[in-house]
XYZ file of C-alpha atoms in Angstrom:
437
model
C -6.141 8.799 24.855
C -7.626 5.334 24.442
C -4.225 3.959 23.453
C -2.647 5.553 26.509
C -5.426 4.241 28.758
C -4.766 0.695 27.564
C -8.206 0.287 25.999
C -6.876 -0.715 22.543
C -4.200 -3.238 23.443
C -5.633 -5.990 21.226
C -6.091 -3.724 18.212
C -2.825 -1.784 18.550
C -0.354 -3.946 20.503
C 2.749 -2.057 19.365
C 1.338 1.388 20.196
C 0.116 0.026 23.531
C 3.617 -1.240 24.322
C 5.485 1.963 23.458
C 3.049 4.651 24.638
C 4.259 4.315 28.225
C 7.875 4.780 27.163
C 7.519 8.144 25.396
C 8.976 11.201 27.093
C 7.055 13.899 25.211
C 3.479 13.019 26.123
C 2.309 16.641 26.215
C 3.917 17.402 22.844
C 2.144 14.410 21.307
C -1.284 15.623 22.416
C -0.639 19.178 21.213
C 0.654 17.884 17.861
C -2.470 15.758 17.468
C -4.572 18.848 18.189
C -2.697 21.025 15.682
C -1.674 18.643 12.890
C -4.323 19.803 10.376
C -4.700 23.383 11.576
C -3.418 24.846 8.267
C -5.672 22.847 5.969
C -7.403 24.976 3.376
C -4.471 27.308 2.850
C -2.705 27.610 -0.485
C 0.597 26.442 1.008
C 1.375 22.839 1.974
C -0.719 22.417 5.128
C 1.969 20.386 6.870
C 4.632 23.077 6.467
C 2.228 25.934 7.181
C 0.910 24.040 10.211
C 4.430 23.637 11.598
C 4.869 27.422 11.440
C 1.615 27.867 13.372
C 2.790 25.319 15.944
C 6.025 27.246 16.524
C 3.994 30.350 17.380
C 1.383 28.596 19.499
C 3.771 26.349 21.468
C 5.098 29.057 23.809
C 1.575 30.485 24.235
C 0.441 27.028 25.350
C 3.216 26.939 27.938
C 5.491 24.515 26.097
C 9.230 24.930 26.450
C 11.521 25.285 23.418
C 12.184 21.541 23.114
C 8.498 20.655 23.317
C 7.584 23.326 20.777
C 10.240 22.004 18.394
C 8.874 18.469 18.770
C 5.310 19.603 18.107
C 6.362 21.543 15.009
C 8.319 18.540 13.699
C 5.361 16.213 14.216
C 2.938 18.591 12.493
C 5.290 19.063 9.542
C 5.808 15.302 9.132
C 2.435 13.957 10.257
C 1.818 12.286 6.861
C 5.347 10.920 6.461
C 4.856 7.535 8.091
C 1.541 6.705 6.418
C 2.820 7.843 3.012
C 6.064 5.867 3.361
C 4.282 2.744 4.587
C 1.648 2.830 1.847
C 3.590 4.110 -1.161
C 7.151 2.830 -0.776
C 8.763 -0.612 -0.961
C 9.487 -1.472 2.678
C 11.731 -4.378 1.685
C 14.148 -1.922 0.055
C 16.866 -0.839 2.541
C 17.015 2.573 0.872
C 13.386 3.243 1.866
C 14.144 2.565 5.515
C 17.396 4.518 5.386
C 15.659 7.578 3.918
C 12.797 7.439 6.414
C 15.174 6.971 9.342
C 17.199 9.938 8.117
C 14.170 12.182 8.553
C 12.989 10.697 11.857
C 16.477 10.588 13.432
C 15.469 9.341 16.900
C 13.539 6.501 18.517
C 11.467 9.010 20.488
C 10.265 10.696 17.297
C 9.553 7.288 15.755
C 7.344 6.334 18.696
C 5.503 9.659 18.662
C 4.967 9.536 14.907
C 3.575 5.983 15.023
C 0.957 6.846 17.648
C 0.043 10.097 15.866
C -0.291 8.266 12.541
C -2.576 5.587 13.984
C -4.857 8.177 15.585
C -4.885 10.288 12.411
C -5.833 7.406 10.109
C -8.561 6.159 12.437
C -10.023 9.660 12.738
C -10.647 9.826 8.971
C -13.748 7.644 9.275
C -15.100 4.101 9.704
C -13.316 1.472 7.646
C -10.246 3.612 6.919
C -8.057 1.680 9.346
C -7.333 -1.824 8.039
C -5.225 -4.793 9.098
C -3.104 -4.232 5.993
C -2.231 -0.661 7.038
C -1.500 -1.851 10.565
C 0.912 -4.460 9.222
C 2.656 -1.938 6.972
C 3.109 0.542 9.826
C 4.470 -2.143 12.166
C 6.908 -3.279 9.493
C 8.127 0.269 8.900
C 8.443 0.836 12.647
C 10.489 -2.298 13.311
C 12.758 -1.826 10.281
C 13.425 1.806 11.236
C 13.951 0.889 14.861
C 16.748 -1.420 13.710
C 18.493 1.469 11.938
C 18.040 4.034 14.708
C 19.160 1.648 17.439
C 22.272 0.551 15.579
C 20.827 -2.805 14.641
C 19.615 -3.657 18.124
C 15.860 -4.193 17.954
C 13.814 -5.819 20.683
C 12.971 -8.550 18.175
C 15.492 -8.977 15.310
C 14.044 -9.369 11.827
C 15.021 -13.018 11.403
C 13.495 -13.899 14.769
C 10.282 -12.081 13.864
C 10.014 -14.079 10.644
C 10.609 -17.307 12.519
C 7.974 -16.478 15.152
C 5.431 -15.633 12.448
C 6.129 -18.905 10.655
C 5.800 -20.853 13.906
C 2.374 -19.338 14.572
C 1.218 -20.257 11.074
C 2.599 -23.798 11.453
C 0.465 -24.278 14.580
C -2.672 -23.447 12.558
C -1.793 -25.930 9.792
C -1.939 -29.058 11.899
C -2.756 -31.231 8.860
C 0.519 -30.300 7.120
C 3.653 -32.379 7.567
C 6.828 -30.632 8.668
C 8.312 -31.215 5.213
C 5.273 -29.683 3.472
C 5.335 -26.604 5.647
C 9.092 -26.072 5.371
C 8.879 -26.305 1.586
C 6.014 -23.820 1.531
C 7.680 -21.393 3.934
C 10.819 -21.448 1.820
C 8.888 -20.178 -1.207
C 8.205 -16.796 0.424
C 10.755 -14.047 0.953
C 11.108 -12.416 4.419
C 9.092 -9.325 3.459
C 6.049 -11.540 2.773
C 6.035 -12.769 6.355
C 6.558 -9.277 7.746
C 3.947 -7.488 5.622
C 0.999 -9.910 5.465
C -1.324 -10.259 8.444
C -1.761 -13.668 10.073
C -5.302 -14.245 8.826
C -4.354 -13.645 5.198
C -1.236 -15.838 5.549
C -3.403 -18.753 6.645
C -5.834 -18.247 3.761
C -2.972 -17.964 1.272
C -1.335 -21.177 2.459
C -4.549 -23.183 2.079
C -5.368 -21.521 -1.245
C -1.977 -22.334 -2.779
C -2.044 -25.899 -1.485
C -5.523 -26.473 -2.952
C -4.383 -25.096 -6.309
C -1.296 -27.330 -6.314
C -3.301 -30.437 -5.411
C -5.681 -29.704 -8.290
C -2.761 -29.250 -10.675
C -3.636 -25.603 -11.377
C -0.843 -23.136 -12.129
C -3.380 -20.303 -12.437
C -6.032 -20.018 -9.732
C -8.310 -17.442 -8.158
C -10.469 -17.259 -5.069
C -12.666 -14.536 -3.607
C -14.794 -13.701 -0.574
C -16.708 -10.787 0.896
C -15.931 -9.037 4.172
C -19.085 -7.378 5.490
C -17.346 -5.777 8.469
C -15.082 -3.771 6.146
C -17.510 -3.419 3.254
C -15.074 -4.937 0.779
C -14.511 -8.005 -1.387
C -11.144 -9.768 -1.511
C -9.894 -11.418 -4.696
C -6.765 -13.581 -4.584
C -4.796 -14.541 -7.721
C -2.060 -17.174 -7.938
C -0.146 -17.397 -11.186
C 3.296 -17.819 -12.753
C 4.999 -14.435 -12.922
C 3.942 -12.527 -16.024
C 5.333 -9.208 -17.338
C 1.827 -7.781 -17.836
C 0.170 -9.386 -14.844
C -0.544 -6.093 -13.090
C -2.150 -4.670 -16.231
C -4.319 -7.775 -16.552
C -5.496 -7.549 -12.938
C -6.230 -3.830 -13.049
C -7.864 -4.171 -16.451
C -10.198 -6.928 -15.313
C -11.237 -4.775 -12.346
C -11.699 -1.709 -14.553
C -13.852 -3.638 -17.013
C -16.164 -4.656 -14.173
C -16.266 -1.205 -12.625
C -14.362 -2.552 -9.616
C -12.604 -0.041 -7.351
C -9.414 -1.453 -5.826
C -8.834 -0.073 -2.330
C -5.939 -2.321 -1.305
C -3.606 -4.811 -2.925
C -0.797 -7.034 -1.796
C 1.551 -8.241 -4.543
C 4.263 -10.798 -3.809
C 6.584 -12.900 -5.939
C 7.667 -16.296 -4.660
C 11.183 -17.708 -4.839
C 10.080 -20.232 -7.491
C 8.662 -17.655 -9.921
C 4.984 -17.443 -8.972
C 2.992 -14.346 -8.048
C 0.452 -14.156 -5.227
C -1.776 -11.080 -5.425
C -4.596 -10.175 -3.061
C -6.832 -7.420 -4.433
C -9.358 -5.697 -2.150
C -12.342 -4.131 -3.938
C -14.858 -1.741 -2.469
C -18.278 -3.337 -2.333
C -20.635 -2.542 -5.227
C -23.742 -4.524 -4.232
C -25.665 -4.790 -0.994
C -26.503 -8.487 -1.404
C -23.667 -10.989 -1.013
C -24.962 -13.069 -3.909
C -24.668 -10.123 -6.305
C -21.258 -9.108 -4.993
C -19.876 -12.630 -5.299
C -21.193 -12.934 -8.854
C -19.302 -9.769 -9.771
C -16.124 -11.069 -8.129
C -16.570 -14.314 -10.036
C -16.750 -12.427 -13.332
C -13.531 -10.585 -12.524
C -11.784 -13.799 -11.496
C -12.903 -15.575 -14.666
C -11.689 -12.694 -16.830
C -8.288 -12.771 -15.118
C -7.899 -16.516 -15.564
C -8.944 -16.381 -19.224
C -6.603 -13.469 -19.914
C -3.662 -15.242 -18.299
C -4.404 -18.289 -20.448
C -4.529 -16.125 -23.579
C -8.218 -16.724 -24.261
C -9.278 -13.038 -24.154
C -7.690 -9.584 -24.398
C -8.254 -7.452 -21.328
C -7.674 -4.292 -23.359
C -10.793 -5.026 -25.419
C -12.918 -5.425 -22.286
C -11.681 -2.140 -20.844
C -12.257 -0.266 -24.115
C -15.836 -1.520 -24.239
C -16.477 -0.538 -20.630
C -14.775 2.865 -20.556
C -14.586 4.433 -24.033
C -12.744 7.758 -23.946
C -15.588 9.653 -25.643
C -17.992 8.761 -22.840
C -15.899 10.261 -20.041
C -17.763 13.259 -18.600
C -16.210 16.602 -17.699
C -14.980 17.035 -14.150
C -12.147 18.594 -12.139
C -8.837 19.538 -13.731
C -5.656 18.177 -12.130
C -2.304 18.802 -13.803
C -0.509 15.464 -14.374
C 3.015 15.060 -13.057
C 5.735 12.406 -13.203
C 8.763 12.115 -10.947
C 11.553 9.703 -11.973
C 13.853 9.001 -9.039
C 16.875 6.699 -8.851
C 17.822 7.680 -5.302
C 14.772 6.308 -3.465
C 15.629 2.657 -4.096
C 18.847 0.697 -4.133
C 17.641 -1.588 -6.917
C 14.831 0.033 -8.913
C 13.826 3.313 -10.485
C 10.825 4.863 -8.720
C 8.126 6.460 -10.870
C 5.695 8.650 -8.935
C 2.746 9.581 -11.159
C -0.029 11.939 -10.140
C -3.026 13.230 -12.054
C -6.789 13.223 -12.347
C -8.429 10.046 -11.087
C -10.776 8.266 -13.508
C -11.983 4.762 -14.396
C -9.293 2.621 -15.999
C -6.391 4.987 -15.284
C -4.211 2.435 -13.517
C -4.785 -0.058 -16.325
C -3.756 2.550 -18.891
C -0.618 3.421 -16.918
C 0.480 -0.178 -16.359
C -0.204 -0.968 -20.023
C 1.910 2.016 -21.112
C 4.786 0.908 -18.890
C 4.443 -2.636 -20.186
C 4.732 -1.472 -23.786
C 8.030 0.169 -22.818
C 9.309 -3.216 -21.604
C 9.559 -2.016 -18.020
C 9.290 -4.628 -15.303
C 7.048 -3.431 -12.450
C 8.409 -5.029 -9.284
C 6.145 -3.145 -6.874
C 3.245 -0.712 -7.124
C 1.567 1.489 -4.526
C -1.537 3.629 -4.936
C -3.226 6.398 -2.970
C -6.083 8.774 -3.795
C -6.572 12.308 -2.478
C -10.060 13.363 -3.553
C -9.954 13.590 -7.350
C -6.129 13.366 -7.425
C -4.528 9.957 -7.932
C -0.942 9.191 -6.908
C 0.519 5.947 -8.311
C 4.051 4.860 -7.426
C 5.794 2.157 -9.466
C 9.133 0.524 -8.750
C 10.504 -0.504 -12.151
C 13.570 -1.921 -13.869
C 14.523 -2.469 -17.480
C 14.356 -5.989 -18.871
C 17.975 -6.473 -17.799
C 16.955 -5.875 -14.178
C 18.745 -2.522 -13.933
C 17.624 1.003 -13.112
C 16.481 3.338 -15.864
C 19.266 5.922 -15.933
C 19.555 6.941 -19.617
C 18.093 10.427 -20.244
C 16.516 9.411 -23.561
C 14.893 6.370 -21.950
C 13.499 8.524 -19.162
C 12.187 11.010 -21.720
C 10.382 8.170 -23.505
C 8.751 7.113 -20.231
C 7.672 10.684 -19.555
C 6.069 11.021 -22.992
C 4.214 7.717 -22.593
C 2.855 8.634 -19.161
C 1.811 12.122 -20.204
C 0.071 10.646 -23.259
C -2.190 8.653 -20.921
C -3.417 11.889 -19.335
C -3.462 13.891 -22.574
C -6.048 11.469 -23.952
C -8.386 12.817 -21.255
C -7.495 16.489 -21.603
C -10.483 17.669 -23.688
C -13.124 15.987 -21.572
C -11.491 14.908 -18.314
C -12.574 11.903 -16.266
C -14.707 11.220 -13.268
C -14.877 8.946 -10.298
C -12.559 6.316 -9.043
C -10.485 4.366 -11.453
C -11.804 0.916 -10.915
C -8.133 0.138 -10.474
C -6.469 0.479 -7.134
C -3.229 -1.180 -6.058
C -1.033 -0.790 -3.221
C 1.132 -2.543 -1.882
C -0.605 0.361 -0.521
C -4.178 1.656 -0.318
C -6.697 3.888 -2.019
C -8.742 4.825 0.983
C -7.728 8.328 2.133
C -4.286 8.409 3.702
C -4.057 9.763 7.237
C -5.495 13.221 7.564
C -6.549 13.422 3.918
C -10.281 12.776 4.240
């Protein structure tokens, strides 16, 4: 209602722009009212909720078309948030698959507004600038497909406009310096990262280069969101993700967001968002400093992250807790370039480090990773290739991956695990996904 009334234009400019163009206003409100009505049932609450919506629609006075729209929205109310947070949005196959489900611009508009309202209703701090950027990116990319390539703002023009805005904020940079810097980032960097983080990244990388550092870290607290941001700049490294997640696990850090990007000249720029552990800024910054130091030393070969994690989270000390059956899906249809591994199981400290380490030992290259948590259940999605840069298609190779992943969970089977992993990554997010609080 606030979006429709124009009260949130600054916070949700895209939703504000499209809300007046939707044709199924009544269906949107009814879908928002009913989207979680089947929660608590044994069946998938989205599917069960759609069945309820089909029965209630006519009783509410909706016609057949409106009832069908409501049922579709209820059944797919998590689709946009899940796709945005757990899939590689730079992969055309992701957009093609999502567009194939949505099928129309009207549904896309309705689903965006419903998703925003659903995420924000979870609780304070659940909505973040990172999620907003991901949803906008997914919207625009899908709009291109559904409109036959005719978007209000073509992708290349959007990248150029974003770069122009950043250039205006870097008045002390020469045109040559900025052009060289802009050329290091691929288009999806400009489309996925919010303007404030882009500005910080540009200054951070320039400072590192001027100091002659190829490995650098920086960190800061954000009181408004109750988080601490840690940024890492380094040459690409096959076990970089394991090092980052391990350093966080060893410190007890809980990653709630992460942005991982590779530059055209072989560097990696990662921004890790940790939930706050200390009330005082001085204490929180000291902890972030310890994590940053551990990452830098590990990348320089001075320490082994695995030893730090083992000392912090020995298996024998993990207390009993809930039981969640582990599962692994290996899919070669979700991406045009990579194999997608979707791993789910019981959340516990150090899990993401153990998983990334296991994949690293199999010589798999993790090109993208996305994480979400649903209560005690963790869902980690990895886009991977073999060392040759190809998909993993051989049955025996896939069986080896399955055994390695299951072994990570089997180590916990007698005693279980508890709490958050201390390792969250997403090109996605660990705060509850829309409607999953």
